[in-house]
Amino acid sequence: MTQPSGVFIQSTQTDPVVRAGAVIRTEYERLHALLTPLVEPQPTAGAGDGEGSGTGDAEGAPDRATTASPASASASVTTTATTGVVGEIRRHLRASAETLHAAAAHAPESRLLVSALRIARSALDRHVDALDAAGDSASATAAAQRVEAVLSVHRAVEEDVLLPALAALPGGVLPPLVADYGTLLRGGSLDTSAVIDVRPVPREQRHPLVFARYARLAPGGTFTLVNNHDPKPLHKQFEAAHPGAYTWDYVERGPAKWQIRIGRPNHRPCT
């Protein structure tokens, strides 16, 4: 039996979901690598064997170097191991919440999905707090295992459900949102300026840039778009994508410079 000729092949060079998925996957794999030493702790070198166990001098007295409290040593190692991974996980959660989740939260098609992710995020925050407060290797391992389990669910939902939902939104917002996500992961900050001047921006990047900025707006927030012409096609896209859920007010009407104040109203549109 011959196979249908119309086989869909995702290209890592052009498909935004595939490219975004690669970025998300790389970050989760990095977090997994950081968690692995806590999830699967290695036995202490020399523990349990007869050699190098600090039996002391010829008189049988214990070495001073080996008389430290095992609990104290364990707590010290645990604190060192958890501090870095806790910080990285929190950075990831903040980055995804302020970019990918924030954009999807305002779209009717993905609003419930983000609500579910936020519920899981609350549980994850509790596990991360427990990992941060762990006072010994056993409690750190237990907390790290719970963190990894919930992170695995987050990864699956974000890759398989959230990214396709964002790619389906009008305006091509997924690539700039992923770029913003990467900026926050690197410790940078997002452009929250009240004015976006797209005149120096290549034409094909203007609409995604504006939609991504709108996606991050809190209810009641606004920004001013500056352009060299009346952006009527962009206005039509907004009306199709967010009917009743945006404001569009002309501040300046050319002829060489156009300014439009775009906002997100406090109320949600009736659906």
PDB file of N, CA, C and O in Angstrom, residues 120-171:
ATOM      1  N   ALA A 120      -0.403  24.004  39.046  1.00  0.00           N
ATOM      2  CA  ALA A 120       0.787  23.153  39.168  1.00  0.00           C
ATOM      3  C   ALA A 120       1.982  23.963  39.631  1.00  0.00           C
ATOM      4  O   ALA A 120       2.826  23.472  40.386  1.00  0.00           O
ATOM      5  N   ARG A 121       2.062  25.207  39.180  1.00  0.00           N
ATOM      6  CA  ARG A 121       3.176  26.075  39.585  1.00  0.00           C
ATOM      7  C   ARG A 121       3.156  26.317  41.097  1.00  0.00           C
ATOM      8  O   ARG A 121       4.208  26.374  41.744  1.00  0.00           O
ATOM      9  N   SER A 122       1.960  26.449  41.682  1.00  0.00           N
ATOM     10  CA  SER A 122       1.864  26.644  43.127  1.00  0.00           C
ATOM     11  C   SER A 122       2.448  25.450  43.882  1.00  0.00           C
ATOM     12  O   SER A 122       3.176  25.610  44.865  1.00  0.00           O
ATOM     13  N   ALA A 123       2.122  24.244  43.391  1.00  0.00           N
ATOM     14  CA  ALA A 123       2.690  23.042  44.008  1.00  0.00           C
ATOM     15  C   ALA A 123       4.196  23.001  43.822  1.00  0.00           C
ATOM     16  O   ALA A 123       4.947  22.643  44.750  1.00  0.00           O
ATOM     17  N   LEU A 124       4.646  23.381  42.642  1.00  0.00           N
ATOM     18  CA  LEU A 124       6.078  23.377  42.363  1.00  0.00           C
ATOM     19  C   LEU A 124       6.804  24.373  43.259  1.00  0.00           C
ATOM     20  O   LEU A 124       7.894  24.079  43.779  1.00  0.00           O
ATOM     21  N   ASP A 125       6.215  25.540  43.465  1.00  0.00           N
ATOM     22  CA  ASP A 125       6.832  26.536  44.355  1.00  0.00           C
ATOM     23  C   ASP A 125       7.027  25.978  45.766  1.00  0.00           C
ATOM     24  O   ASP A 125       8.050  26.220  46.407  1.00  0.00           O
ATOM     25  N   ARG A 126       6.021  25.237  46.238  1.00  0.00           N
ATOM     26  CA  ARG A 126       6.139  24.652  47.579  1.00  0.00           C
ATOM     27  C   ARG A 126       7.281  23.646  47.637  1.00  0.00           C
ATOM     28  O   ARG A 126       8.035  23.601  48.620  1.00  0.00           O
ATOM     29  N   HIS A 127       7.428  22.835  46.595  1.00  0.00           N
ATOM     30  CA  HIS A 127       8.502  21.843  46.575  1.00  0.00           C
ATOM     31  C   HIS A 127       9.874  22.524  46.475  1.00  0.00           C
ATOM     32  O   HIS A 127      10.849  22.078  47.088  1.00  0.00           O
ATOM     33  N   VAL A 128       9.949  23.588  45.688  1.00  0.00           N
ATOM     34  CA  VAL A 128      11.208  24.328  45.568  1.00  0.00           C
ATOM     35  C   VAL A 128      11.562  24.979  46.898  1.00  0.00           C
ATOM     36  O   VAL A 128      12.728  24.977  47.322  1.00  0.00           O
ATOM     37  N   ASP A 129      10.557  25.526  47.588  1.00  0.00           N
ATOM     38  CA  ASP A 129      10.815  26.097  48.920  1.00  0.00           C
ATOM     39  C   ASP A 129      11.317  25.025  49.885  1.00  0.00           C
ATOM     40  O   ASP A 129      12.220  25.284  50.703  1.00  0.00           O
ATOM     41  N   ALA A 130      10.738  23.828  49.790  1.00  0.00           N
ATOM     42  CA  ALA A 130      11.183  22.727  50.656  1.00  0.00           C
ATOM     43  C   ALA A 130      12.619  22.331  50.331  1.00  0.00           C
ATOM     44  O   ALA A 130      13.416  22.033  51.229  1.00  0.00           O
ATOM     45  N   LEU A 131      12.958  22.339  49.050  1.00  0.00           N
ATOM     46  CA  LEU A 131      14.326  22.024  48.643  1.00  0.00           C
ATOM     47  C   LEU A 131      15.289  23.083  49.170  1.00  0.00           C
ATOM     48  O   LEU A 131      16.373  22.765  49.664  1.00  0.00           O
ATOM     49  N   ASP A 132      14.874  24.339  49.091  1.00  0.00           N
ATOM     50  CA  ASP A 132      15.715  25.433  49.565  1.00  0.00           C
ATOM     51  C   ASP A 132      15.946  25.346  51.068  1.00  0.00           C
ATOM     52  O   ASP A 132      17.011  25.715  51.576  1.00  0.00           O
ATOM     53  N   ALA A 133      14.938  24.848  51.802  1.00  0.00           N
ATOM     54  CA  ALA A 133      15.032  24.788  53.262  1.00  0.00           C
ATOM     55  C   ALA A 133      15.579  23.456  53.777  1.00  0.00           C
ATOM     56  O   ALA A 133      15.706  23.278  54.991  1.00  0.00           O
ATOM     57  N   ALA A 134      15.878  22.531  52.876  1.00  0.00           N
ATOM     58  CA  ALA A 134      16.330  21.201  53.300  1.00  0.00           C
ATOM     59  C   ALA A 134      17.589  21.311  54.153  1.00  0.00           C
ATOM     60  O   ALA A 134      18.551  21.982  53.777  1.00  0.00           O
ATOM     61  N   GLY A 135      17.558  20.634  55.297  1.00  0.00           N
ATOM     62  CA  GLY A 135      18.685  20.705  56.219  1.00  0.00           C
ATOM     63  C   GLY A 135      19.605  19.503  56.179  1.00  0.00           C
ATOM     64  O   GLY A 135      20.621  19.482  56.862  1.00  0.00           O
ATOM     65  N   ASP A 136      19.243  18.482  55.410  1.00  0.00           N
ATOM     66  CA  ASP A 136      20.088  17.302  55.306  1.00  0.00           C
ATOM     67  C   ASP A 136      19.877  16.680  53.934  1.00  0.00           C
ATOM     68  O   ASP A 136      18.947  17.021  53.200  1.00  0.00           O
ATOM     69  N   SER A 137      20.746  15.765  53.576  1.00  0.00           N
ATOM     70  CA  SER A 137      20.716  15.193  52.234  1.00  0.00           C
ATOM     71  C   SER A 137      19.448  14.388  51.971  1.00  0.00           C
ATOM     72  O   SER A 137      18.931  14.373  50.846  1.00  0.00           O
ATOM     73  N   ALA A 138      18.913  13.732  52.986  1.00  0.00           N
ATOM     74  CA  ALA A 138      17.714  12.918  52.788  1.00  0.00           C
ATOM     75  C   ALA A 138      16.513  13.785  52.425  1.00  0.00           C
ATOM     76  O   ALA A 138      15.767  13.490  51.484  1.00  0.00           O
ATOM     77  N   SER A 139      16.307  14.884  53.165  1.00  0.00           N
ATOM     78  CA  SER A 139      15.175  15.759  52.856  1.00  0.00           C
ATOM     79  C   SER A 139      15.403  16.496  51.544  1.00  0.00           C
ATOM     80  O   SER A 139      14.454  16.755  50.796  1.00  0.00           O
ATOM     81  N   ALA A 140      16.651  16.821  51.216  1.00  0.00           N
ATOM     82  CA  ALA A 140      16.953  17.467  49.938  1.00  0.00           C
ATOM     83  C   ALA A 140      16.640  16.531  48.776  1.00  0.00           C
ATOM     84  O   ALA A 140      16.079  16.944  47.760  1.00  0.00           O
ATOM     85  N   THR A 141      16.995  15.256  48.938  1.00  0.00           N
ATOM     86  CA  THR A 141      16.710  14.279  47.885  1.00  0.00           C
ATOM     87  C   THR A 141      15.205  14.128  47.675  1.00  0.00           C
ATOM     88  O   THR A 141      14.716  14.122  46.530  1.00  0.00           O
ATOM     89  N   ALA A 142      14.458  14.030  48.765  1.00  0.00           N
ATOM     90  CA  ALA A 142      13.008  13.879  48.646  1.00  0.00           C
ATOM     91  C   ALA A 142      12.383  15.090  47.959  1.00  0.00           C
ATOM     92  O   ALA A 142      11.521  14.953  47.083  1.00  0.00           O
ATOM     93  N   ALA A 143      12.805  16.291  48.356  1.00  0.00           N
ATOM     94  CA  ALA A 143      12.258  17.503  47.744  1.00  0.00           C
ATOM     95  C   ALA A 143      12.665  17.610  46.281  1.00  0.00           C
ATOM     96  O   ALA A 143      11.857  17.992  45.427  1.00  0.00           O
ATOM     97  N   ALA A 144      13.912  17.269  45.971  1.00  0.00           N
ATOM     98  CA  ALA A 144      14.389  17.336  44.591  1.00  0.00           C
ATOM     99  C   ALA A 144      13.630  16.370  43.692  1.00  0.00           C
ATOM    100  O   ALA A 144      13.331  16.673  42.531  1.00  0.00           O
ATOM    101  N   GLN A 145      13.297  15.206  44.212  1.00  0.00           N
ATOM    102  CA  GLN A 145      12.526  14.236  43.426  1.00  0.00           C
ATOM    103  C   GLN A 145      11.133  14.761  43.122  1.00  0.00           C
ATOM    104  O   GLN A 145      10.612  14.579  42.016  1.00  0.00           O
ATOM    105  N   ARG A 146      10.521  15.439  44.075  1.00  0.00           N
ATOM    106  CA  ARG A 146       9.192  16.020  43.839  1.00  0.00           C
ATOM    107  C   ARG A 146       9.281  17.169  42.833  1.00  0.00           C
ATOM    108  O   ARG A 146       8.421  17.310  41.962  1.00  0.00           O
ATOM    109  N   VAL A 147      10.324  17.989  42.955  1.00  0.00           N
ATOM    110  CA  VAL A 147      10.518  19.086  42.011  1.00  0.00           C
ATOM    111  C   VAL A 147      10.670  18.544  40.590  1.00  0.00           C
ATOM    112  O   VAL A 147      10.047  19.036  39.644  1.00  0.00           O
ATOM    113  N   GLU A 148      11.496  17.518  40.440  1.00  0.00           N
ATOM    114  CA  GLU A 148      11.735  16.970  39.106  1.00  0.00           C
ATOM    115  C   GLU A 148      10.464  16.372  38.514  1.00  0.00           C
ATOM    116  O   GLU A 148      10.199  16.509  37.309  1.00  0.00           O
ATOM    117  N   ALA A 149       9.651  15.730  39.346  1.00  0.00           N
ATOM    118  CA  ALA A 149       8.418  15.123  38.849  1.00  0.00           C
ATOM    119  C   ALA A 149       7.462  16.178  38.301  1.00  0.00           C
ATOM    120  O   ALA A 149       6.891  16.022  37.217  1.00  0.00           O
ATOM    121  N   VAL A 150       7.294  17.290  39.041  1.00  0.00           N
ATOM    122  CA  VAL A 150       6.382  18.338  38.579  1.00  0.00           C
ATOM    123  C   VAL A 150       6.972  19.072  37.378  1.00  0.00           C
ATOM    124  O   VAL A 150       6.253  19.452  36.451  1.00  0.00           O
ATOM    125  N   LEU A 151       8.286  19.268  37.370  1.00  0.00           N
ATOM    126  CA  LEU A 151       8.926  19.903  36.217  1.00  0.00           C
ATOM    127  C   LEU A 151       8.713  19.087  34.948  1.00  0.00           C
ATOM    128  O   LEU A 151       8.530  19.649  33.861  1.00  0.00           O
ATOM    129  N   SER A 152       8.726  17.771  35.068  1.00  0.00           N
ATOM    130  CA  SER A 152       8.507  16.913  33.898  1.00  0.00           C
ATOM    131  C   SER A 152       7.116  17.124  33.318  1.00  0.00           C
ATOM    132  O   SER A 152       6.929  17.147  32.097  1.00  0.00           O
ATOM    133  N   VAL A 153       6.132  17.302  34.205  1.00  0.00           N
ATOM    134  CA  VAL A 153       4.771  17.579  33.737  1.00  0.00           C
ATOM    135  C   VAL A 153       4.723  18.943  33.054  1.00  0.00           C
ATOM    136  O   VAL A 153       4.129  19.110  31.980  1.00  0.00           O
ATOM    137  N   HIS A 154       5.352  19.946  33.672  1.00  0.00           N
ATOM    138  CA  HIS A 154       5.396  21.285  33.084  1.00  0.00           C
ATOM    139  C   HIS A 154       6.004  21.241  31.683  1.00  0.00           C
ATOM    140  O   HIS A 154       5.501  21.882  30.753  1.00  0.00           O
ATOM    141  N   ARG A 155       7.098  20.521  31.558  1.00  0.00           N
ATOM    142  CA  ARG A 155       7.767  20.450  30.262  1.00  0.00           C
ATOM    143  C   ARG A 155       6.844  19.854  29.209  1.00  0.00           C
ATOM    144  O   ARG A 155       6.736  20.392  28.094  1.00  0.00           O
ATOM    145  N   ALA A 156       6.157  18.780  29.526  1.00  0.00           N
ATOM    146  CA  ALA A 156       5.276  18.127  28.562  1.00  0.00           C
ATOM    147  C   ALA A 156       4.132  19.048  28.145  1.00  0.00           C
ATOM    148  O   ALA A 156       3.805  19.160  26.963  1.00  0.00           O
ATOM    149  N   VAL A 157       3.538  19.733  29.123  1.00  0.00           N
ATOM    150  CA  VAL A 157       2.404  20.616  28.809  1.00  0.00           C
ATOM    151  C   VAL A 157       2.879  21.815  27.994  1.00  0.00           C
ATOM    152  O   VAL A 157       2.221  22.219  27.022  1.00  0.00           O
ATOM    153  N   GLU A 158       4.000  22.394  28.373  1.00  0.00           N
ATOM    154  CA  GLU A 158       4.488  23.562  27.635  1.00  0.00           C
ATOM    155  C   GLU A 158       4.884  23.200  26.213  1.00  0.00           C
ATOM    156  O   GLU A 158       4.545  23.919  25.264  1.00  0.00           O
ATOM    157  N   GLU A 159       5.589  22.106  26.038  1.00  0.00           N
ATOM    158  CA  GLU A 159       6.026  21.705  24.700  1.00  0.00           C
ATOM    159  C   GLU A 159       4.866  21.265  23.818  1.00  0.00           C
ATOM    160  O   GLU A 159       4.753  21.674  22.659  1.00  0.00           O
ATOM    161  N   ASP A 160       4.000  20.408  24.345  1.00  0.00           N
ATOM    162  CA  ASP A 160       2.991  19.736  23.524  1.00  0.00           C
ATOM    163  C   ASP A 160       1.683  20.507  23.399  1.00  0.00           C
ATOM    164  O   ASP A 160       0.921  20.281  22.451  1.00  0.00           O
ATOM    165  N   VAL A 161       1.406  21.405  24.351  1.00  0.00           N
ATOM    166  CA  VAL A 161       0.107  22.093  24.343  1.00  0.00           C
ATOM    167  C   VAL A 161       0.270  23.614  24.270  1.00  0.00           C
ATOM    168  O   VAL A 161      -0.340  24.269  23.423  1.00  0.00           O
ATOM    169  N   LEU A 162       1.088  24.180  25.164  1.00  0.00           N
ATOM    170  CA  LEU A 162       1.186  25.635  25.246  1.00  0.00           C
ATOM    171  C   LEU A 162       1.816  26.244  23.994  1.00  0.00           C
ATOM    172  O   LEU A 162       1.291  27.226  23.439  1.00  0.00           O
ATOM    173  N   LEU A 163       2.934  25.701  23.541  1.00  0.00           N
ATOM    174  CA  LEU A 163       3.605  26.284  22.379  1.00  0.00           C
ATOM    175  C   LEU A 163       2.735  26.238  21.119  1.00  0.00           C
ATOM    176  O   LEU A 163       2.643  27.251  20.410  1.00  0.00           O
ATOM    177  N   PRO A 164       2.077  25.120  20.806  1.00  0.00           N
ATOM    178  CA  PRO A 164       1.170  25.139  19.655  1.00  0.00           C
ATOM    179  C   PRO A 164       0.034  26.148  19.813  1.00  0.00           C
ATOM    180  O   PRO A 164      -0.392  26.771  18.833  1.00  0.00           O
ATOM    181  N   ALA A 165      -0.478  26.315  21.042  1.00  0.00           N
ATOM    182  CA  ALA A 165      -1.544  27.294  21.268  1.00  0.00           C
ATOM    183  C   ALA A 165      -1.046  28.712  21.002  1.00  0.00           C
ATOM    184  O   ALA A 165      -1.753  29.528  20.389  1.00  0.00           O
ATOM    185  N   LEU A 166       0.162  29.024  21.427  1.00  0.00           N
ATOM    186  CA  LEU A 166       0.722  30.347  21.181  1.00  0.00           C
ATOM    187  C   LEU A 166       1.006  30.558  19.697  1.00  0.00           C
ATOM    188  O   LEU A 166       0.811  31.655  19.168  1.00  0.00           O
ATOM    189  N   ALA A 167       1.448  29.506  19.026  1.00  0.00           N
ATOM    190  CA  ALA A 167       1.728  29.622  17.591  1.00  0.00           C
ATOM    191  C   ALA A 167       0.457  29.885  16.800  1.00  0.00           C
ATOM    192  O   ALA A 167       0.512  30.477  15.715  1.00  0.00           O
ATOM    193  N   ALA A 168      -0.677  29.447  17.321  1.00  0.00           N
ATOM    194  CA  ALA A 168      -1.945  29.635  16.616  1.00  0.00           C
ATOM    195  C   ALA A 168      -2.514  31.036  16.798  1.00  0.00           C
ATOM    196  O   ALA A 168      -3.439  31.421  16.077  1.00  0.00           O
ATOM    197  N   LEU A 169      -1.982  31.813  17.743  1.00  0.00           N
ATOM    198  CA  LEU A 169      -2.486  33.165  17.955  1.00  0.00           C
ATOM    199  C   LEU A 169      -2.079  34.060  16.795  1.00  0.00           C
ATOM    200  O   LEU A 169      -0.977  33.929  16.254  1.00  0.00           O
ATOM    201  N   PRO A 170      -2.934  34.968  16.379  1.00  0.00           N
ATOM    202  CA  PRO A 170      -2.580  35.888  15.289  1.00  0.00           C
ATOM    203  C   PRO A 170      -1.405  36.783  15.667  1.00  0.00           C
ATOM    204  O   PRO A 170      -1.182  37.080  16.838  1.00  0.00           O
ATOM    205  N   GLY A 171      -0.677  37.200  14.663  1.00  0.00           N
ATOM    206  CA  GLY A 171       0.403  38.150  14.886  1.00  0.00           C
ATOM    207  C   GLY A 171       1.777  37.546  14.990  1.00  0.00           C
ATOM    208  O   GLY A 171       2.761  38.271  15.099  1.00  0.00           O
TER     209      GLY A 171
END
